[in-house]
C-alpha cells in the first residue's frame, strides 16, 4: 500500500508478474521501475486511498487530495483508478462520510464526476468491498452492491476482493470466487485484493489463477510486504523473500 522497497520489486520479477496494483501512497516514479520489471503502465491499477475512519470526508475534499496523484500517474501512462476501498466498512468511512449504501453511491458519483471533468483520460473503478455478511464492522457486501448498481453501471470497471483459506473454497462465490457477484454488471473485473491468509507459504495462487474466467482482467495478490499481515506478505520486514513468488512462476 505504501512506498515500494527493492525487495518488493524483486519478488514481482521472481513471480514473473505482468500486472500490479498501487495506492496513491506510492511514489508515481514507481511506474518507471515497474516497467523495468516487465509490468506496463496499462496493466497497473492505482487505488485512490485516504484515511477515512472516524471523520467525515466530503467528495470535494477527497478529490482535492487525489487530483495531484491522478495527474502524476496519468502522466506516466497509468489510467485505471479504483475510487477508495471497502466502503462497506466503518474503518473505511461507513457511518461517517456516508451512513447508508445509497449515500455512498451519491458520494462516489460526485467523486467520479470531478475526476472525469478534470482528468478526461482517467478510467474509474467501483471499489472492492469487504466480503461477507453484516457484522460489527461492516454492512453486508451484497446489500451494498444491490443498492449501488446504478453507479456501478456508470463505472469504467469494477473491483472485487476475494479471500480463502481452504483450497476447496478458492472458486466459491463467498470466498475466492467472490468476483462472480460482479459478472452481471457487464464490466471488466479487477480483483484488487486477493489472498489466502493462512500460515502456509504454499498459497495455491497458481491453482487459483486457473479458476478465473472472463470478465476478470487481472488479479492482485495481497500483499508484497506489510508488518500488519505477516502470513500474507511475500517479503518479511527484514527483507527475506518467502516461497510465495517462487511458487507462482
Short mmCIF file of C-alpha atoms in Angstrom, two decimals:
data_model
loop_
_atom_site.label_atom_id
_atom_site.label_comp_id
_atom_site.label_asym_id
_atom_site.label_seq_id
_atom_site.Cartn_x
_atom_site.Cartn_y
_atom_site.Cartn_z
CA UNK A 1 0.00 0.00 0.00
CA UNK A 2 2.81 2.44 0.78
CA UNK A 3 6.30 3.01 -0.60
CA UNK A 4 7.81 0.11 -2.51
CA UNK A 5 11.13 -1.42 -1.46
CA UNK A 6 13.75 -3.04 -3.68
CA UNK A 7 12.80 -6.47 -2.35
CA UNK A 8 9.17 -5.83 -3.35
CA UNK A 9 10.29 -5.28 -6.93
CA UNK A 10 12.44 -8.38 -6.75
CA UNK A 11 9.54 -10.62 -5.80
CA UNK A 12 7.48 -9.25 -8.71
CA UNK A 13 10.24 -10.28 -11.09
CA UNK A 14 10.65 -13.68 -9.42
CA UNK A 15 6.94 -14.40 -9.91
CA UNK A 16 7.04 -13.11 -13.50
CA UNK A 17 4.05 -10.87 -12.83
CA UNK A 18 2.54 -8.76 -15.62
CA UNK A 19 0.19 -6.53 -13.59
CA UNK A 20 0.35 -4.54 -10.36
CA UNK A 21 -1.80 -2.52 -8.01
CA UNK A 22 -0.51 0.57 -6.24
CA UNK A 23 -2.12 3.08 -3.94
CA UNK A 24 -1.75 6.84 -4.01
CA UNK A 25 0.68 6.46 -1.09
CA UNK A 26 3.22 5.12 -3.58
CA UNK A 27 5.60 7.40 -5.45
CA UNK A 28 4.41 7.76 -9.09
CA UNK A 29 8.03 7.14 -10.13
CA UNK A 30 7.34 3.52 -9.11
CA UNK A 31 5.68 3.15 -12.50
CA UNK A 32 9.04 3.51 -14.23
CA UNK A 33 10.62 0.84 -12.03
CA UNK A 34 7.66 -1.49 -12.59
CA UNK A 35 8.10 -1.03 -16.34
CA UNK A 36 11.67 -2.25 -15.95
CA UNK A 37 10.25 -5.30 -14.12
CA UNK A 38 8.06 -6.09 -17.12
CA UNK A 39 4.84 -4.50 -15.86
CA UNK A 40 3.50 -1.93 -18.30
CA UNK A 41 1.56 1.17 -17.14
CA UNK A 42 -1.61 -0.03 -18.86
CA UNK A 43 -1.52 -3.07 -16.56
CA UNK A 44 -1.39 -1.04 -13.35
CA UNK A 45 -4.38 -0.10 -11.18
CA UNK A 46 -3.99 2.70 -8.63
CA UNK A 47 -6.25 2.83 -5.62
CA UNK A 48 -7.22 6.35 -4.55
CA UNK A 49 -6.58 5.90 -0.85
CA UNK A 50 -7.13 8.10 2.19
CA UNK A 51 -7.63 7.57 5.91
CA UNK A 52 -11.43 7.64 6.33
CA UNK A 53 -12.09 6.28 9.83
CA UNK A 54 -13.82 8.43 12.45
CA UNK A 55 -14.14 11.55 10.30
CA UNK A 56 -16.35 12.92 7.56
CA UNK A 57 -14.72 13.33 4.17
CA UNK A 58 -16.72 15.18 1.54
CA UNK A 59 -16.37 14.29 -2.16
CA UNK A 60 -14.67 17.63 -2.90
CA UNK A 61 -12.13 17.04 -0.12
CA UNK A 62 -11.36 13.53 -1.33
CA UNK A 63 -10.89 14.74 -4.90
CA UNK A 64 -8.67 17.63 -3.77
CA UNK A 65 -6.37 15.11 -2.07
CA UNK A 66 -6.30 12.87 -5.13
CA UNK A 67 -6.06 15.28 -8.06
CA UNK A 68 -2.25 15.61 -7.97
CA UNK A 69 -1.57 11.85 -7.73
CA UNK A 70 -4.08 11.21 -10.52
CA UNK A 71 -2.30 13.73 -12.75
CA UNK A 72 1.14 12.30 -11.94
CA UNK A 73 0.10 8.71 -12.60
CA UNK A 74 -1.70 9.68 -15.81
CA UNK A 75 1.46 11.42 -17.00
CA UNK A 76 3.26 8.07 -16.62
CA UNK A 77 0.68 6.17 -18.64
CA UNK A 78 -1.46 4.75 -15.80
CA UNK A 79 -5.15 5.43 -16.38
CA UNK A 80 -7.09 3.00 -14.13
CA UNK A 81 -8.12 4.25 -10.70
CA UNK A 82 -10.03 2.36 -8.02
CA UNK A 83 -12.06 5.00 -6.18
CA UNK A 84 -11.48 4.29 -2.49
CA UNK A 85 -11.56 0.92 -0.70
CA UNK A 86 -14.16 -1.29 1.01
CA UNK A 87 -16.73 1.48 1.66
CA UNK A 88 -18.99 -1.02 3.45
CA UNK A 89 -16.56 -0.99 6.39
CA UNK A 90 -16.74 1.52 9.24
CA UNK A 91 -12.95 1.79 9.18
CA UNK A 92 -13.25 2.98 5.58
CA UNK A 93 -15.91 5.65 6.06
CA UNK A 94 -19.21 3.84 6.64
CA UNK A 95 -21.15 5.64 9.36
CA UNK A 96 -19.07 8.81 8.98
CA UNK A 97 -18.75 10.00 5.37
CA UNK A 98 -21.86 8.01 4.38
CA UNK A 99 -24.45 6.35 6.57
CA UNK A 100 -26.01 4.02 4.00
CA UNK A 101 -25.10 2.37 0.70
CA UNK A 102 -27.32 4.95 -1.03
CA UNK A 103 -25.31 7.80 0.48
CA UNK A 104 -22.09 6.15 -0.66
CA UNK A 105 -23.50 5.90 -4.18
CA UNK A 106 -24.06 9.67 -4.12
CA UNK A 107 -20.57 10.29 -2.68
CA UNK A 108 -18.98 8.03 -5.29
CA UNK A 109 -20.91 9.67 -8.14
CA UNK A 110 -19.70 13.10 -7.05
CA UNK A 111 -16.06 11.96 -6.91
CA UNK A 112 -16.33 10.26 -10.31
CA UNK A 113 -17.82 13.42 -11.81
CA UNK A 114 -14.89 15.50 -10.53
CA UNK A 115 -12.32 13.02 -11.82
CA UNK A 116 -13.86 12.82 -15.28
CA UNK A 117 -14.36 16.57 -15.52
CA UNK A 118 -10.71 17.30 -14.73
CA UNK A 119 -8.88 14.20 -15.99
CA UNK A 120 -10.55 13.08 -19.24
CA UNK A 121 -8.08 10.23 -19.74
CA UNK A 122 -8.84 8.59 -16.41
CA UNK A 123 -10.88 5.40 -16.07
CA UNK A 124 -12.70 4.94 -12.77
CA UNK A 125 -13.42 1.70 -10.97
CA UNK A 126 -16.07 0.95 -8.36
CA UNK A 127 -14.13 -0.11 -5.25
CA UNK A 128 -13.80 -3.62 -3.96
CA UNK A 129 -15.99 -4.34 -0.94
CA UNK A 130 -15.22 -6.25 2.23
CA UNK A 131 -16.70 -9.71 1.56
CA UNK A 132 -19.30 -11.33 3.76
CA UNK A 133 -22.47 -10.51 5.72
CA UNK A 134 -23.13 -7.65 8.13
CA UNK A 135 -21.07 -7.75 11.33
CA UNK A 136 -19.86 -5.28 13.96
CA UNK A 137 -17.52 -3.58 11.49
CA UNK A 138 -19.34 -3.61 8.17
CA UNK A 139 -22.60 -3.85 6.25
CA UNK A 140 -23.40 -6.84 4.05
CA UNK A 141 -21.50 -6.77 0.76
CA UNK A 142 -24.44 -7.93 -1.34
CA UNK A 143 -26.79 -5.30 0.14
CA UNK A 144 -24.20 -2.68 -0.74
CA UNK A 145 -23.80 -3.95 -4.28
CA UNK A 146 -27.53 -4.12 -4.95
CA UNK A 147 -28.04 -0.55 -3.74
CA UNK A 148 -25.13 0.78 -5.79
CA UNK A 149 -25.99 -0.99 -9.04
CA UNK A 150 -26.75 2.25 -10.90
CA UNK A 151 -23.39 3.87 -10.13
CA UNK A 152 -21.60 0.59 -10.86
CA UNK A 153 -23.16 0.90 -14.30
CA UNK A 154 -21.56 4.34 -14.67
CA UNK A 155 -18.10 2.99 -13.82
CA UNK A 156 -15.48 2.00 -16.37
CA UNK A 157 -14.67 -1.19 -14.46
CA UNK A 158 -15.39 -2.85 -11.11
CA UNK A 159 -13.05 -4.12 -8.42
CA UNK A 160 -13.55 -7.18 -6.25
CA UNK A 161 -11.84 -8.61 -3.17
CA UNK A 162 -11.53 -12.35 -2.64
CA UNK A 163 -10.10 -14.50 0.17
CA UNK A 164 -9.98 -18.15 1.15
CA UNK A 165 -8.05 -20.45 3.47
CA UNK A 166 -9.42 -23.82 2.37
CA UNK A 167 -8.28 -24.59 -1.22
CA UNK A 168 -11.65 -26.24 -1.81
CA UNK A 169 -13.22 -22.76 -1.48
CA UNK A 170 -10.98 -20.83 -3.87
CA UNK A 171 -13.70 -20.83 -6.55
CA UNK A 172 -16.67 -20.49 -4.17
CA UNK A 173 -18.68 -17.30 -4.63
CA UNK A 174 -18.45 -16.48 -0.91
CA UNK A 175 -14.67 -16.91 -0.86
CA UNK A 176 -12.10 -16.94 -3.68
CA UNK A 177 -14.84 -16.71 -6.28
CA UNK A 178 -16.34 -13.55 -4.84
CA UNK A 179 -15.67 -11.84 -8.21
CA UNK A 180 -18.56 -13.86 -9.69
CA UNK A 181 -21.00 -11.46 -7.99
CA UNK A 182 -19.84 -8.78 -10.42
CA UNK A 183 -20.32 -10.64 -13.69
CA UNK A 184 -23.89 -9.37 -14.09
CA UNK A 185 -22.71 -5.76 -14.41
CA UNK A 186 -21.05 -6.46 -17.78
CA UNK A 187 -17.89 -4.65 -16.76
CA UNK A 188 -14.24 -5.67 -16.70
CA UNK A 189 -13.42 -7.03 -13.24
CA UNK A 190 -10.12 -6.39 -11.47
CA UNK A 191 -9.52 -8.40 -8.31
CA UNK A 192 -7.61 -5.71 -6.44
CA UNK A 193 -7.19 -7.72 -3.23
CA UNK A 194 -6.86 -11.46 -3.13
CA UNK A 195 -5.12 -13.79 -0.70
CA UNK A 196 -5.00 -16.98 1.28
CA UNK A 197 -4.26 -15.61 4.78
CA UNK A 198 -3.42 -18.99 6.30
CA UNK A 199 0.05 -19.54 7.76
CA UNK A 200 1.32 -21.73 4.91
CA UNK A 201 3.59 -20.25 2.23
CA UNK A 202 2.05 -22.60 -0.34
CA UNK A 203 -0.89 -20.32 -1.04
CA UNK A 204 -2.02 -22.27 -4.14
CA UNK A 205 -2.08 -18.98 -6.06
CA UNK A 206 -1.12 -20.65 -9.33
CA UNK A 207 -4.05 -23.02 -8.88
CA UNK A 208 -6.30 -20.07 -8.10
CA UNK A 209 -5.40 -18.40 -11.38
CA UNK A 210 -6.73 -21.45 -13.22
CA UNK A 211 -10.19 -20.87 -11.67
CA UNK A 212 -10.57 -17.39 -13.20
CA UNK A 213 -12.57 -16.67 -16.34
CA UNK A 214 -13.91 -13.63 -18.17
CA UNK A 215 -14.62 -10.84 -17.24
CA UNK A 216 -11.64 -10.96 -14.84
CA UNK A 217 -8.83 -8.92 -16.37
CA UNK A 218 -6.25 -9.12 -13.57
CA UNK A 219 -5.79 -10.38 -10.03
CA UNK A 220 -3.61 -8.58 -7.50
CA UNK A 221 -2.43 -10.79 -4.66
CA UNK A 222 -2.18 -9.20 -1.23
CA UNK A 223 0.49 -8.16 -0.26
CA UNK A 224 4.13 -7.70 -1.34
CA UNK A 225 5.12 -6.54 2.15
CA UNK A 226 3.35 -5.37 5.29
CA UNK A 227 4.16 -5.75 9.01
CA UNK A 228 0.42 -5.96 9.74
CA UNK A 229 -0.06 -9.06 7.56
CA UNK A 230 2.92 -11.37 8.14
CA UNK A 231 1.22 -14.51 6.80
CA UNK A 232 0.24 -12.81 3.54
CA UNK A 233 3.40 -10.77 2.92
CA UNK A 234 5.68 -12.00 0.16
CA UNK A 235 8.66 -10.24 1.75
CA UNK A 236 9.33 -10.07 5.50
CA UNK A 237 10.18 -6.82 7.25
CA UNK A 238 13.85 -7.84 7.34
CA UNK A 239 13.86 -8.32 3.56
CA UNK A 240 13.60 -12.11 3.32
CA UNK A 241 11.63 -13.24 0.27
CA UNK A 242 9.17 -16.06 1.00
CA UNK A 243 8.35 -19.03 -1.21
CA UNK A 244 5.17 -17.31 -2.47
CA UNK A 245 6.62 -15.66 -5.60
CA UNK A 246 8.69 -18.74 -6.47
CA UNK A 247 5.56 -20.93 -6.40
CA UNK A 248 3.80 -18.60 -8.85
CA UNK A 249 6.40 -18.98 -11.62
#
